[in-house]
mmCIF file of C-alpha atoms and ligand atoms in Angstrom:
data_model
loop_
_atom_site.group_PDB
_atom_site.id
_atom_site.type_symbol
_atom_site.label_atom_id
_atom_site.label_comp_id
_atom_site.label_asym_id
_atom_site.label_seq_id
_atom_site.Cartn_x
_atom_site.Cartn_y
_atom_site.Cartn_z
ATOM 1 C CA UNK A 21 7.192 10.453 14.249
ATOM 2 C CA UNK A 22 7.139 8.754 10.758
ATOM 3 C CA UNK A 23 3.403 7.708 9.551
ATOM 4 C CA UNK A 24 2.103 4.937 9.671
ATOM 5 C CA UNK A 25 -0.703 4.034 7.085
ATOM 6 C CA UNK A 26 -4.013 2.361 8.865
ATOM 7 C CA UNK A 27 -4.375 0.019 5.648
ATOM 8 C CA UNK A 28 -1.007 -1.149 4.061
ATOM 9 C CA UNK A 29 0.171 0.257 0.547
ATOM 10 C CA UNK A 30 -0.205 -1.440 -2.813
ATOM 11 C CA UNK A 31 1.302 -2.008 -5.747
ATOM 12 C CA UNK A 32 -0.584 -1.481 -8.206
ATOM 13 C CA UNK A 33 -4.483 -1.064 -8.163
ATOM 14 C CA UNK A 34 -7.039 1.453 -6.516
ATOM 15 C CA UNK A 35 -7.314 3.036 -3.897
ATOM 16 C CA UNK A 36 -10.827 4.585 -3.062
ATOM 17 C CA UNK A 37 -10.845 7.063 -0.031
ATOM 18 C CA UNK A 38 -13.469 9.129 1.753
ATOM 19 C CA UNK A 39 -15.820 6.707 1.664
ATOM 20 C CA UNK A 40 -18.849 7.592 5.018
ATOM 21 C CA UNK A 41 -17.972 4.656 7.160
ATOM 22 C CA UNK A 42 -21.715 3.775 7.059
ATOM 23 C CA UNK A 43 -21.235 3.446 3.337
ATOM 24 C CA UNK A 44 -18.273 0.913 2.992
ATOM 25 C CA UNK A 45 -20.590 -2.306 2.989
ATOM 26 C CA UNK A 46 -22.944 -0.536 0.292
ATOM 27 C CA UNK A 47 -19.739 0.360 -1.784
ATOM 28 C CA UNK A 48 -18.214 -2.752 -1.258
ATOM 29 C CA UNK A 49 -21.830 -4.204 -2.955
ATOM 30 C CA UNK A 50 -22.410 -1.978 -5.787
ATOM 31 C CA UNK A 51 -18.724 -2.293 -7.469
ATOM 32 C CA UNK A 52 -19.515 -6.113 -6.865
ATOM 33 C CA UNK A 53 -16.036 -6.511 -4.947
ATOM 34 C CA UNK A 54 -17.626 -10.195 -3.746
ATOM 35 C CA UNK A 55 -16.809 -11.310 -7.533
ATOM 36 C CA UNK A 56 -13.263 -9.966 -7.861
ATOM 37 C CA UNK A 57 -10.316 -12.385 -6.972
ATOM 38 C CA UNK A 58 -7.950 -9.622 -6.401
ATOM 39 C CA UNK A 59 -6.313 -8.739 -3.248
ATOM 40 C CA UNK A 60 -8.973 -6.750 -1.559
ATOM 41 C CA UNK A 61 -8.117 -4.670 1.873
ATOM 42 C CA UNK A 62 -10.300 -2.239 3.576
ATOM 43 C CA UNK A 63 -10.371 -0.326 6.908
ATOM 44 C CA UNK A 64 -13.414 1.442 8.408
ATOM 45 C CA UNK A 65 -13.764 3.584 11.183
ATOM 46 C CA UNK A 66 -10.271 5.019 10.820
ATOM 47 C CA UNK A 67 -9.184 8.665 11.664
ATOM 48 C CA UNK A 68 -9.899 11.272 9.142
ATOM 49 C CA UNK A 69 -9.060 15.142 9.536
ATOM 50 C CA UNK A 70 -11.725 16.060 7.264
ATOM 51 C CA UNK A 71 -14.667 13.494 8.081
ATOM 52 C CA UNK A 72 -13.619 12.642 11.550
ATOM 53 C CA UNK A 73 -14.023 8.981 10.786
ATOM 54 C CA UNK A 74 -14.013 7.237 7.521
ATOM 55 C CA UNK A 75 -13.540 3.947 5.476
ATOM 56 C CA UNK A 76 -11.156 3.196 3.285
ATOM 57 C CA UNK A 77 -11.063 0.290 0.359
ATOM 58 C CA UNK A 78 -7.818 -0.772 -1.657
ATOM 59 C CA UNK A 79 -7.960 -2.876 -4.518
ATOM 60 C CA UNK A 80 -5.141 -4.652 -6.663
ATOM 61 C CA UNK A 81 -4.965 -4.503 -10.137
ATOM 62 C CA UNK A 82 -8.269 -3.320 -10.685
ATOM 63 C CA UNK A 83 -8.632 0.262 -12.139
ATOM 64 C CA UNK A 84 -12.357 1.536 -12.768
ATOM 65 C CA UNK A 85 -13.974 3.268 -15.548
ATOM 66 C CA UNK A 86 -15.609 6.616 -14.667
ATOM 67 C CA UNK A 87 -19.107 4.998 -15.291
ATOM 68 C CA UNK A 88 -18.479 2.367 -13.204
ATOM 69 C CA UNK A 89 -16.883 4.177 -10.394
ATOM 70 C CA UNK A 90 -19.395 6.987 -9.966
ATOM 71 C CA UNK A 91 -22.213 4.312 -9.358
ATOM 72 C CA UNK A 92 -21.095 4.776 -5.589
ATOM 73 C CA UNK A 93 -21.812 8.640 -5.864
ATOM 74 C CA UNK A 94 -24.774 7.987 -3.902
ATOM 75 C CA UNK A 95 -23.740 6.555 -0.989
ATOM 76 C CA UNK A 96 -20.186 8.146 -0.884
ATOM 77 C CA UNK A 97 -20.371 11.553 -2.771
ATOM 78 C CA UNK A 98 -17.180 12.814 -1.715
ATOM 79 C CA UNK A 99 -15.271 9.513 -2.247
ATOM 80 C CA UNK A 100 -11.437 9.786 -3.998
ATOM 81 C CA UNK A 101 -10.267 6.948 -6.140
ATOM 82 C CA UNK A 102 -6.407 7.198 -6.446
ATOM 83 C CA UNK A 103 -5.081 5.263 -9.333
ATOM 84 C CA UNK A 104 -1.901 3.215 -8.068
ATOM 85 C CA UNK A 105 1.001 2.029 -10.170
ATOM 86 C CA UNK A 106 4.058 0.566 -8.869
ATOM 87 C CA UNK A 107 3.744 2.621 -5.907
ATOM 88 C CA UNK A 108 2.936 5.494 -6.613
ATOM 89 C CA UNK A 109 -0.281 7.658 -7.366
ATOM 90 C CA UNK A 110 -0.764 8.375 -10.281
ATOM 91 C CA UNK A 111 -3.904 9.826 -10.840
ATOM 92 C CA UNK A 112 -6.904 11.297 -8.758
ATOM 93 C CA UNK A 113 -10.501 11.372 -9.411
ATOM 94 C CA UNK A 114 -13.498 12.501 -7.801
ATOM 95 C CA UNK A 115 -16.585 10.308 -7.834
ATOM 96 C CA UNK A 116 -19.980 12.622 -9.928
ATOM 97 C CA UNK A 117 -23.326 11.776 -9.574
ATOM 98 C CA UNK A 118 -24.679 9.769 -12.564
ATOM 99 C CA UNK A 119 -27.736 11.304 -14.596
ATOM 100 C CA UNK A 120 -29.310 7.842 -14.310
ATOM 101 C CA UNK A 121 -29.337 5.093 -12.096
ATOM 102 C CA UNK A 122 -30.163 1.586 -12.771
ATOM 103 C CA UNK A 123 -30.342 -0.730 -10.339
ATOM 104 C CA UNK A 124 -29.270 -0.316 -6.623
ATOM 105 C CA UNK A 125 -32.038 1.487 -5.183
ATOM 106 C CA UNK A 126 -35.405 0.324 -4.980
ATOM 107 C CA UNK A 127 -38.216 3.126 -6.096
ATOM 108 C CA UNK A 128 -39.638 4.681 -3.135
ATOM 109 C CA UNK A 129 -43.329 4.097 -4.527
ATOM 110 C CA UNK A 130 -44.956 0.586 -3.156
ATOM 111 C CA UNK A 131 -47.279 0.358 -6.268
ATOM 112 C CA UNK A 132 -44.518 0.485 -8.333
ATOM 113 C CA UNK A 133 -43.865 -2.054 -11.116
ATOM 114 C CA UNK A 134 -40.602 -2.698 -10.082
ATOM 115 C CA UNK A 135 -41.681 -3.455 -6.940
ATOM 116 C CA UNK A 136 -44.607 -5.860 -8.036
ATOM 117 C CA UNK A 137 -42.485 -7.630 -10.386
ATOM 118 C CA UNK A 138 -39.061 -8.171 -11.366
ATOM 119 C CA UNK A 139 -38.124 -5.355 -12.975
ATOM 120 C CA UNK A 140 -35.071 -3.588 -12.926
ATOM 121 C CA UNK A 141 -35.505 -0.156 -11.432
ATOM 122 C CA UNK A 142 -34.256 3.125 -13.569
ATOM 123 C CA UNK A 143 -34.050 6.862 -12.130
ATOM 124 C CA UNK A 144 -33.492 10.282 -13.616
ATOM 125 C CA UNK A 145 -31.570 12.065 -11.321
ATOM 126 C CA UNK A 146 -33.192 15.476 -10.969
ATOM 127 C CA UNK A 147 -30.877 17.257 -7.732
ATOM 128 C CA UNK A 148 -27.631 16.010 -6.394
ATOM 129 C CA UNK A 149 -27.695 17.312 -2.656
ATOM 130 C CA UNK A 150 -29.808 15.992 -1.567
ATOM 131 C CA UNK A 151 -30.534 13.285 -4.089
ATOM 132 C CA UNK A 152 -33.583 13.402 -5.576
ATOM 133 C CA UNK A 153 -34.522 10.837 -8.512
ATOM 134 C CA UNK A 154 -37.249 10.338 -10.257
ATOM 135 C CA UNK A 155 -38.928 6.599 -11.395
ATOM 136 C CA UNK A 156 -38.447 6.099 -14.921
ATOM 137 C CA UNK A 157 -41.435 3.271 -14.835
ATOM 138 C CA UNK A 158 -44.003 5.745 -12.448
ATOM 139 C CA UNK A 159 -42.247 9.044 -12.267
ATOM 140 C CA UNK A 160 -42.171 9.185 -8.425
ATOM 141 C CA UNK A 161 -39.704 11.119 -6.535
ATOM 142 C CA UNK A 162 -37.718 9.241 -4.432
ATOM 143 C CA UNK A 163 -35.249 11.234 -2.270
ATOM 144 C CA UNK A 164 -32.485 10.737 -0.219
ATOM 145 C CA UNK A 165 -33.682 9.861 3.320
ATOM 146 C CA UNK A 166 -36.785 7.683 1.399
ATOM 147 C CA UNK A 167 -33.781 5.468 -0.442
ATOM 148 C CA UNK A 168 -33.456 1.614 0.038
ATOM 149 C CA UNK A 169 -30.808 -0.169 -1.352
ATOM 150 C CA UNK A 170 -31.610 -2.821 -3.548
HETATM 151 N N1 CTP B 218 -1.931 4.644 -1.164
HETATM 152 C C1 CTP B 218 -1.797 3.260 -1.118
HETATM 153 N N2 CTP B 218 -0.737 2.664 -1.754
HETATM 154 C C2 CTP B 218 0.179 3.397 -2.397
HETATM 155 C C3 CTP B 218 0.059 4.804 -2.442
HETATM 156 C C4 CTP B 218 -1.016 5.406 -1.803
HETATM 157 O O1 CTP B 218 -2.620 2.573 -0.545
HETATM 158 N N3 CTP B 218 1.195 2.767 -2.977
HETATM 159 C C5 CTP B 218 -3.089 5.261 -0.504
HETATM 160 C C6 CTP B 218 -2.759 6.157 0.663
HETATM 161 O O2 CTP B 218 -2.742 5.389 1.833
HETATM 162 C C7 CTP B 218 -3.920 7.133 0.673
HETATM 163 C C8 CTP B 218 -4.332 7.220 -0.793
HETATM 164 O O3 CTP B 218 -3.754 6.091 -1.440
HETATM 165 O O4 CTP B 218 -5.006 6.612 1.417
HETATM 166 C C9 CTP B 218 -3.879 8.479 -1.452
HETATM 167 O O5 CTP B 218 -2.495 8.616 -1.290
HETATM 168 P P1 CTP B 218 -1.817 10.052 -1.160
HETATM 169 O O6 CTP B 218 -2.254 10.901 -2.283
HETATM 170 O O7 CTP B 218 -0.360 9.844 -0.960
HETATM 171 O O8 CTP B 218 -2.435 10.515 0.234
HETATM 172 P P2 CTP B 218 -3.056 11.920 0.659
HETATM 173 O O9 CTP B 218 -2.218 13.031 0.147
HETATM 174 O O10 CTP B 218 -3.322 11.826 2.121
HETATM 175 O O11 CTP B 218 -4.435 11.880 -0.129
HETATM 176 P P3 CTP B 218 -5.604 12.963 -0.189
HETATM 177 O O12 CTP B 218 -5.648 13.406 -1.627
HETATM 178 O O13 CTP B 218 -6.834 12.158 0.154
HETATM 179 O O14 CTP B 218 -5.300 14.044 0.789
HETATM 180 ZN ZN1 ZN B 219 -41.365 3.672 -9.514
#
């Protein structure tokens, strides 16, 4: 039987897969895909040999710089991003945690400044799995089953 693909093929663009289906709405968030104009399609809760389930996103004529692209590394550490042109892949990457994070999670600390006022929150990422980061404003751990996403 020929294969079908769950989310059509494109073009040109990329391609991330592997993504924890509970993660595609938190992915979709931190690469700010509500501000891009291209043609976005995603699928979640599809098969996957490997994860048994798993999301997928597909966007045109966008291609990601590392720094960018391993922002997601915390919600989707084993996501692939497959770099698409006319057709064909042309290049695969593996998302890597980031030594620092700014932004997207909130510190884990209530007394925190950046929880008292509007301050962006920083992290030092001190383990990768599981993620553990510490507060750059109160040097608090925060660690993986503690994070909120901001
Ligand atoms: N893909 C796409 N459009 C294309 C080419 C590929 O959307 N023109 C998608 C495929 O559907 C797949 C991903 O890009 O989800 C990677 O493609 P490919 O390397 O051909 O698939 P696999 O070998 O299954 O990838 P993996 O490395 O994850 O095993
Ligand atoms: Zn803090």
């Amino acid at each position: 039987m020929e294969k079908q693909l769950q989310v059509s093929a494109i073009k040109d663009g990329t391609v991330i897969d592997h993504i924890p289906t509970k993660a595609l709405f938190k992915v979709i968030k931190i690469l700010q895909l509500e501000e891009c104009s291209q043609m976005i399609t995603f699928g979640n809760n599809l098969d996957s040999k490997a994860m048994k389930t798993k999301a997928i996103i597909k966007i045109a004529n966008r291609f990601f710089a590392d720094e960018e692209v391993n922002k997601i590394a915390l919600v989707a550490p084993n996501a692939k991003l497959n770099t698409i042109r006319d057709y064909e892949v042309i290049e695969k990457r593996v998302v890597k945690t980031p030594k620092e994070i700014f932004g997207i999670v909130s510190c884990f600390n209530p007394k925190c400044i950046t929880n008292v006022e509007n301050i962006k929150t920083r992290f030092e990422v001190l383990s990768n799995k599981p993620i553990t980061m510490k507060c750059f404003h109160c040097e608090k751990i925060t660690n993986e089953n503690e994070m909120t996403y901001l």
